[in-house]
Amino acid sequence: HWGYGKEDGPSAWHRQYPVAKGNRQSPIDIIPNEARRDSTLGPIFLKYDQCRSLNIANNGHSVVVEFDDSDDRSVVLGGPLDNPYRLKQFHFHWGGKGCEGSEHTVAGVGYASELHVVHWNAVKYKTYNDAAAAPDGLAVLGIFLELGDDHRWLHMITDALYMVKFKGSATDFKGFNPKCLLPSSLHYWTYLGSLTTPPLHESVTWIVLKEPIVVSEKQVSAAALNIIHKTFPTV
Ligand SMILES: C[C@]12CCc3c(ccc4cc(OS(N)(=O)=O)ccc34)[C@H]1CC[C@@H]2OS(N)(=O)=O
Ligand SMILES: [Zn+2]
């Protein structure tokens, strides 16, 4: 199975997932000075007020919070998107102790961690799985986390990590609105890319926010990271 070790990490994924050598693979290094300003792109809108979080789960690669996507109650729209995309889940890419965990970089600089809020095109596709394999199937909002003061709401996630210590475990996680994890500005870069983990489908319209949110070292601390790393042995 794939992982992040030497033998099974990103440089080996192409053997089982040849699309890894495709022409719209993520993550990328975003170079602001080279980013083209597209005047046809308007602002993005996040309609999360009616969102219903369901559970928090450990899928062996990340801790994922899933939402009820049975209707258009919570969507992202605008920006590069031709129609609303339904909120499905969010997850984090943490670093190890003191090492950068973000997947995207900005002019070569990584961040402590990166939050991905995954939405799918329920207007064009019947299921999330179908959308996840289609070129315009997913819209993922990327939000960088940088180290500083405590984030006043992140504890709600990190406090729940011990409940999903082991791969395959899940527990109820109701009443969480990801709006509380957004920075003040929704200014963004956007590009057509892919899932950043196998199956690496080239199905993601990436919308990466320019403004990071601030979390404390303690919050992404050994506890949270060990819980995550301890349960994700690379073998
Ligand atoms: C393709 C799938 C649906 C979406 C999806 C998958 C795998 C890894 C993913 C990683 C992501 O993370 S990220 N960093 O945002 O790219 C985002 C979405 C992912 C599988 C899970 C079920 C579908 O699999 S399936 N039944 O074979 O179609
Ligand atoms: Zn991700």
CSV table of C-alpha atoms and ligand atoms in Angstrom, one decimal:
chain,number,residue,atom,x,y,z
A,1,HIS,CA,0.0,0.0,0.0
A,2,TRP,CA,1.2,3.6,-0.5
A,3,GLY,CA,2.5,5.8,2.3
A,4,TYR,CA,5.0,8.6,2.9
A,5,GLY,CA,8.1,6.4,3.5
A,6,LYS,CA,11.2,6.0,1.4
A,7,GLU,CA,9.9,2.9,-0.4
A,8,ASP,CA,6.2,3.7,-0.7
A,9,GLY,CA,6.2,7.5,-0.8
A,10,PRO,CA,5.3,10.1,-3.5
A,11,SER,CA,8.4,9.2,-5.7
A,12,ALA,CA,7.1,5.5,-5.8
A,13,TRP,CA,3.4,6.2,-6.3
A,14,HIS,CA,3.7,6.3,-10.2
A,15,ARG,CA,4.3,2.6,-10.3
A,16,GLN,CA,0.8,1.8,-9.1
A,17,TYR,CA,-0.7,5.2,-10.2
A,18,PRO,CA,0.8,6.1,-13.5
A,19,VAL,CA,-1.2,9.4,-13.6
A,20,ALA,CA,1.4,10.6,-11.0
A,21,LYS,CA,3.4,11.6,-14.1
A,22,GLY,CA,0.4,13.4,-15.6
A,23,ASN,CA,0.3,17.1,-16.6
A,24,ARG,CA,-1.9,18.4,-13.9
A,25,GLN,CA,-0.5,16.9,-10.7
A,26,SER,CA,-0.7,18.5,-7.3
A,27,PRO,CA,0.7,19.9,-5.1
A,28,ILE,CA,2.7,22.6,-6.8
A,29,ASP,CA,4.9,25.5,-5.8
A,30,ILE,CA,2.8,28.7,-6.2
A,31,ILE,CA,5.0,31.6,-7.4
A,32,PRO,CA,3.0,34.8,-6.7
A,33,ASN,CA,5.1,36.9,-9.1
A,34,GLU,CA,4.3,34.5,-11.9
A,35,ALA,CA,0.6,34.0,-11.1
A,36,ARG,CA,-1.5,35.6,-13.9
A,37,ARG,CA,-4.3,37.9,-12.7
A,38,ASP,CA,-7.5,36.8,-14.4
A,39,SER,CA,-10.0,39.6,-14.4
A,40,THR,CA,-12.8,37.2,-15.4
A,41,LEU,CA,-12.5,35.5,-12.0
A,42,GLY,CA,-14.8,36.9,-9.3
A,43,PRO,CA,-14.7,36.2,-5.5
A,44,ILE,CA,-15.5,32.8,-4.0
A,45,PHE,CA,-18.5,32.3,-1.7
A,46,LEU,CA,-18.7,29.7,1.0
A,47,LYS,CA,-22.3,28.9,2.1
A,48,TYR,CA,-21.7,26.8,5.2
A,49,ASP,CA,-24.4,28.0,7.5
A,50,GLN,CA,-26.6,25.0,7.1
A,51,CYS,CA,-23.7,22.5,7.0
A,52,ARG,CA,-24.1,19.3,9.1
A,53,SER,CA,-20.9,17.6,10.2
A,54,LEU,CA,-21.3,13.9,10.8
A,55,ASN,CA,-18.2,12.2,12.0
A,56,ILE,CA,-14.4,12.4,12.4
A,57,ALA,CA,-12.4,9.5,11.1
A,58,ASN,CA,-8.9,8.3,10.7
A,59,ASN,CA,-8.4,6.8,7.2
A,60,GLY,CA,-4.8,5.9,7.8
A,61,HIS,CA,-3.5,9.0,5.9
A,62,SER,CA,-5.2,11.8,7.6
A,63,VAL,CA,-8.0,12.7,10.0
A,64,VAL,CA,-11.1,13.5,8.0
A,65,VAL,CA,-14.3,15.3,9.2
A,66,GLU,CA,-17.2,14.3,6.9
A,67,PHE,CA,-20.4,16.2,6.2
A,68,ASP,CA,-24.0,15.4,5.1
A,69,ASP,CA,-23.9,16.0,1.3
A,70,SER,CA,-27.4,14.7,0.6
A,71,ASP,CA,-28.4,18.2,-0.6
A,72,ASP,CA,-27.0,21.6,-1.5
A,73,ARG,CA,-27.1,22.8,2.1
A,74,SER,CA,-23.4,23.7,2.1
A,75,VAL,CA,-21.5,24.7,-1.0
A,76,VAL,CA,-18.7,26.7,-2.4
A,77,LEU,CA,-19.5,28.8,-5.5
A,78,GLY,CA,-18.1,31.6,-7.6
A,79,GLY,CA,-14.4,32.1,-8.5
A,80,PRO,CA,-13.4,29.6,-11.2
A,81,LEU,CA,-16.4,27.4,-10.6
A,82,ASP,CA,-19.3,27.1,-13.2
A,83,ASN,CA,-21.8,25.9,-10.5
A,84,PRO,CA,-21.9,25.2,-6.8
A,85,TYR,CA,-19.8,22.3,-5.4
A,86,ARG,CA,-21.1,20.4,-2.4
A,87,LEU,CA,-19.1,20.3,0.9
A,88,LYS,CA,-18.1,16.7,1.5
A,89,GLN,CA,-15.1,16.6,4.0
A,90,PHE,CA,-12.1,18.4,5.3
A,91,HIS,CA,-8.8,17.0,6.4
A,92,PHE,CA,-5.3,18.2,7.4
A,93,HIS,CA,-1.8,17.5,6.2
A,94,TRP,CA,0.3,17.9,9.3
A,95,GLY,CA,4.1,18.0,9.4
A,96,GLY,CA,6.3,16.0,11.7
A,97,LYS,CA,7.9,17.6,14.8
A,98,GLY,CA,9.1,21.0,13.5
A,99,CYS,CA,9.0,20.0,9.9
A,100,GLU,CA,6.7,21.6,7.3
A,101,GLY,CA,3.6,19.7,6.6
A,102,SER,CA,2.0,21.8,3.9
A,103,GLU,CA,1.7,20.2,0.5
A,104,HIS,CA,1.6,23.4,-1.6
A,105,THR,CA,4.4,25.9,-1.1
A,106,VAL,CA,4.5,29.6,-1.9
A,107,ALA,CA,7.7,30.7,-3.7
A,108,GLY,CA,9.4,27.7,-2.2
A,109,VAL,CA,8.3,28.3,1.3
A,110,GLY,CA,6.2,25.6,3.1
A,111,TYR,CA,3.8,26.1,6.0
A,112,ALA,CA,3.5,24.1,9.2
A,113,SER,CA,0.4,22.4,7.9
A,114,GLU,CA,-2.4,22.7,5.3
A,115,LEU,CA,-6.2,22.3,5.6
A,116,HIS,CA,-8.1,20.9,2.6
A,117,VAL,CA,-11.9,21.4,2.3
A,118,VAL,CA,-13.2,19.0,-0.3
A,119,HIS,CA,-16.3,19.8,-2.4
A,120,TRP,CA,-17.8,17.9,-5.3
A,121,ASN,CA,-19.8,18.8,-8.4
A,122,ALA,CA,-23.2,17.3,-7.6
A,123,VAL,CA,-24.8,19.2,-10.5
A,124,LYS,CA,-22.9,17.2,-13.2
A,125,TYR,CA,-22.1,13.9,-11.3
A,126,LYS,CA,-24.3,11.5,-9.4
A,127,THR,CA,-21.9,10.5,-6.8
A,128,TYR,CA,-18.8,11.8,-5.0
A,129,ASN,CA,-16.8,8.8,-6.3
A,130,ASP,CA,-17.8,9.6,-9.9
A,131,ALA,CA,-17.0,13.3,-9.4
A,132,ALA,CA,-13.6,12.5,-7.8
A,133,ALA,CA,-12.6,10.9,-11.1
A,134,ALA,CA,-13.9,13.7,-13.4
A,135,PRO,CA,-11.8,16.6,-14.6
A,136,ASP,CA,-14.3,19.1,-13.2
A,137,GLY,CA,-15.5,16.9,-10.4
A,138,LEU,CA,-13.9,18.4,-7.2
A,139,ALA,CA,-13.1,21.8,-5.8
A,140,VAL,CA,-10.7,21.8,-2.9
A,141,LEU,CA,-10.1,24.9,-0.8
A,142,GLY,CA,-6.5,24.9,0.5
A,143,ILE,CA,-5.8,26.9,3.7
A,144,PHE,CA,-2.2,27.2,5.1
A,145,LEU,CA,-1.6,27.0,8.8
A,146,GLU,CA,1.3,29.0,10.2
A,147,LEU,CA,2.6,28.8,13.8
A,148,GLY,CA,1.7,31.6,16.3
A,149,ASP,CA,-0.9,32.0,18.9
A,150,ASP,CA,-3.5,29.4,19.8
A,151,HIS,CA,-6.3,29.1,17.3
A,152,ARG,CA,-9.5,29.6,19.3
A,153,TRP,CA,-11.4,26.8,17.5
A,154,LEU,CA,-8.8,24.2,16.4
A,155,HIS,CA,-8.9,22.6,19.8
A,156,MET,CA,-12.3,21.2,18.8
A,157,ILE,CA,-10.4,19.0,16.3
A,158,THR,CA,-7.3,18.3,18.2
A,159,ASP,CA,-9.3,17.3,21.3
A,160,ALA,CA,-11.1,14.7,19.2
A,161,LEU,CA,-7.9,13.2,17.8
A,162,TYR,CA,-7.5,10.8,20.7
A,163,MET,CA,-10.9,9.3,19.8
A,164,VAL,CA,-9.6,8.3,16.4
A,165,LYS,CA,-6.2,7.2,17.3
A,166,PHE,CA,-6.3,4.1,15.1
A,167,LYS,CA,-6.6,3.7,11.4
A,168,GLY,CA,-10.2,2.9,10.4
A,169,SER,CA,-11.6,4.4,13.6
A,170,ALA,CA,-14.4,7.0,13.5
A,171,THR,CA,-16.6,8.8,16.0
A,172,ASP,CA,-19.6,11.1,15.9
A,173,PHE,CA,-18.6,14.8,15.3
A,174,LYS,CA,-21.7,16.9,15.1
A,175,GLY,CA,-22.2,20.6,15.0
A,176,PHE,CA,-18.8,21.6,13.6
A,177,ASN,CA,-18.8,24.4,11.1
A,178,PRO,CA,-15.6,24.8,9.1
A,179,LYS,CA,-16.3,28.5,8.7
A,180,CYS,CA,-14.5,28.9,12.0
A,181,LEU,CA,-11.3,27.6,10.3
A,182,LEU,CA,-11.2,30.3,7.6
A,183,PRO,CA,-8.9,33.3,7.5
A,184,SER,CA,-10.4,36.8,7.2
A,185,SER,CA,-9.6,37.2,3.5
A,186,LEU,CA,-10.9,34.8,0.8
A,187,HIS,CA,-8.4,36.1,-1.8
A,188,TYR,CA,-7.1,33.1,-3.6
A,189,TRP,CA,-4.9,31.5,-6.3
A,190,THR,CA,-6.5,28.9,-8.5
A,191,TYR,CA,-5.3,26.2,-10.8
A,192,LEU,CA,-6.4,22.8,-12.3
A,193,GLY,CA,-4.8,20.0,-10.5
A,194,SER,CA,-5.2,16.6,-8.8
A,195,LEU,CA,-5.8,14.7,-5.6
A,196,THR,CA,-2.5,14.9,-3.7
A,197,THR,CA,-2.7,11.3,-2.6
A,198,PRO,CA,-3.4,8.1,-4.5
A,199,PRO,CA,-5.4,7.6,-6.7
A,200,LEU,CA,-4.1,11.1,-7.7
A,201,HIS,CA,-7.1,11.6,-10.0
A,202,GLU,CA,-6.7,14.9,-12.1
A,203,SER,CA,-10.1,16.0,-10.9
A,204,VAL,CA,-9.5,19.0,-8.6
A,205,THR,CA,-10.0,22.7,-9.2
A,206,TRP,CA,-7.7,24.0,-6.5
A,207,ILE,CA,-8.6,27.2,-4.7
A,208,VAL,CA,-5.7,28.1,-2.4
A,209,LEU,CA,-6.2,31.0,0.0
A,210,LYS,CA,-3.5,33.6,0.2
A,211,GLU,CA,-4.0,34.3,3.9
A,212,PRO,CA,-2.9,31.6,6.3
A,213,ILE,CA,-4.7,30.9,9.6
A,214,VAL,CA,-2.6,31.0,12.8
A,215,VAL,CA,-2.4,28.0,15.1
A,216,SER,CA,0.0,27.3,18.0
A,217,GLU,CA,2.8,24.8,18.1
A,218,LYS,CA,1.0,23.2,21.0
A,219,GLN,CA,-2.1,22.7,18.9
A,220,VAL,CA,-0.2,20.9,16.2
A,221,SER,CA,1.9,19.5,18.9
A,222,ALA,CA,3.6,16.2,19.5
A,223,ALA,CA,0.3,14.9,20.9
A,224,ALA,CA,-1.7,15.6,17.7
A,225,LEU,CA,1.2,14.7,15.5
A,226,ASN,CA,2.1,11.6,17.4
A,227,ILE,CA,-1.5,10.5,17.4
A,228,ILE,CA,-1.5,10.9,13.7
A,229,HIS,CA,2.1,9.6,13.0
A,230,LYS,CA,1.8,6.8,15.5
A,231,THR,CA,-1.2,5.4,13.7
A,232,PHE,CA,0.2,5.9,10.2
A,233,PRO,CA,3.2,3.7,10.1
A,234,THR,CA,4.7,3.9,6.7
A,235,VAL,CA,4.8,0.1,6.3
B,1,LIG,C1,-11.4,8.9,-5.4
B,1,LIG,C2,-12.1,8.7,-4.1
B,1,LIG,C3,-12.8,9.9,-3.7
B,1,LIG,C4,-12.0,11.1,-3.3
B,1,LIG,C5,-10.6,10.8,-2.7
B,1,LIG,C6,-10.2,9.5,-2.6
B,1,LIG,C7,-8.9,9.2,-2.2
B,1,LIG,C8,-8.1,10.2,-1.8
B,1,LIG,C9,-8.5,11.5,-1.8
B,1,LIG,C10,-7.7,12.5,-1.3
B,1,LIG,C11,-8.0,13.7,-1.2
B,1,LIG,O1,-7.1,14.6,-0.7
B,1,LIG,S1,-6.6,15.9,-1.4
B,1,LIG,N1,-5.3,16.2,-0.6
B,1,LIG,O2,-7.7,16.9,-1.1
B,1,LIG,O3,-6.4,15.6,-2.7
B,1,LIG,C12,-9.3,14.1,-1.6
B,1,LIG,C13,-10.2,13.2,-2.1
B,1,LIG,C14,-9.8,11.9,-2.2
B,1,LIG,C15,-11.0,8.3,-3.0
B,1,LIG,C16,-11.9,7.8,-1.9
B,1,LIG,C17,-13.2,7.2,-2.5
B,1,LIG,C18,-12.9,7.5,-4.0
B,1,LIG,O4,-12.2,6.4,-4.5
B,1,LIG,S2,-12.8,5.5,-5.6
B,1,LIG,N2,-14.0,4.7,-4.9
B,1,LIG,O5,-11.7,4.7,-6.0
B,1,LIG,O6,-13.3,6.4,-6.6
B,2,ZN,ZN,-5.5,17.0,1.2
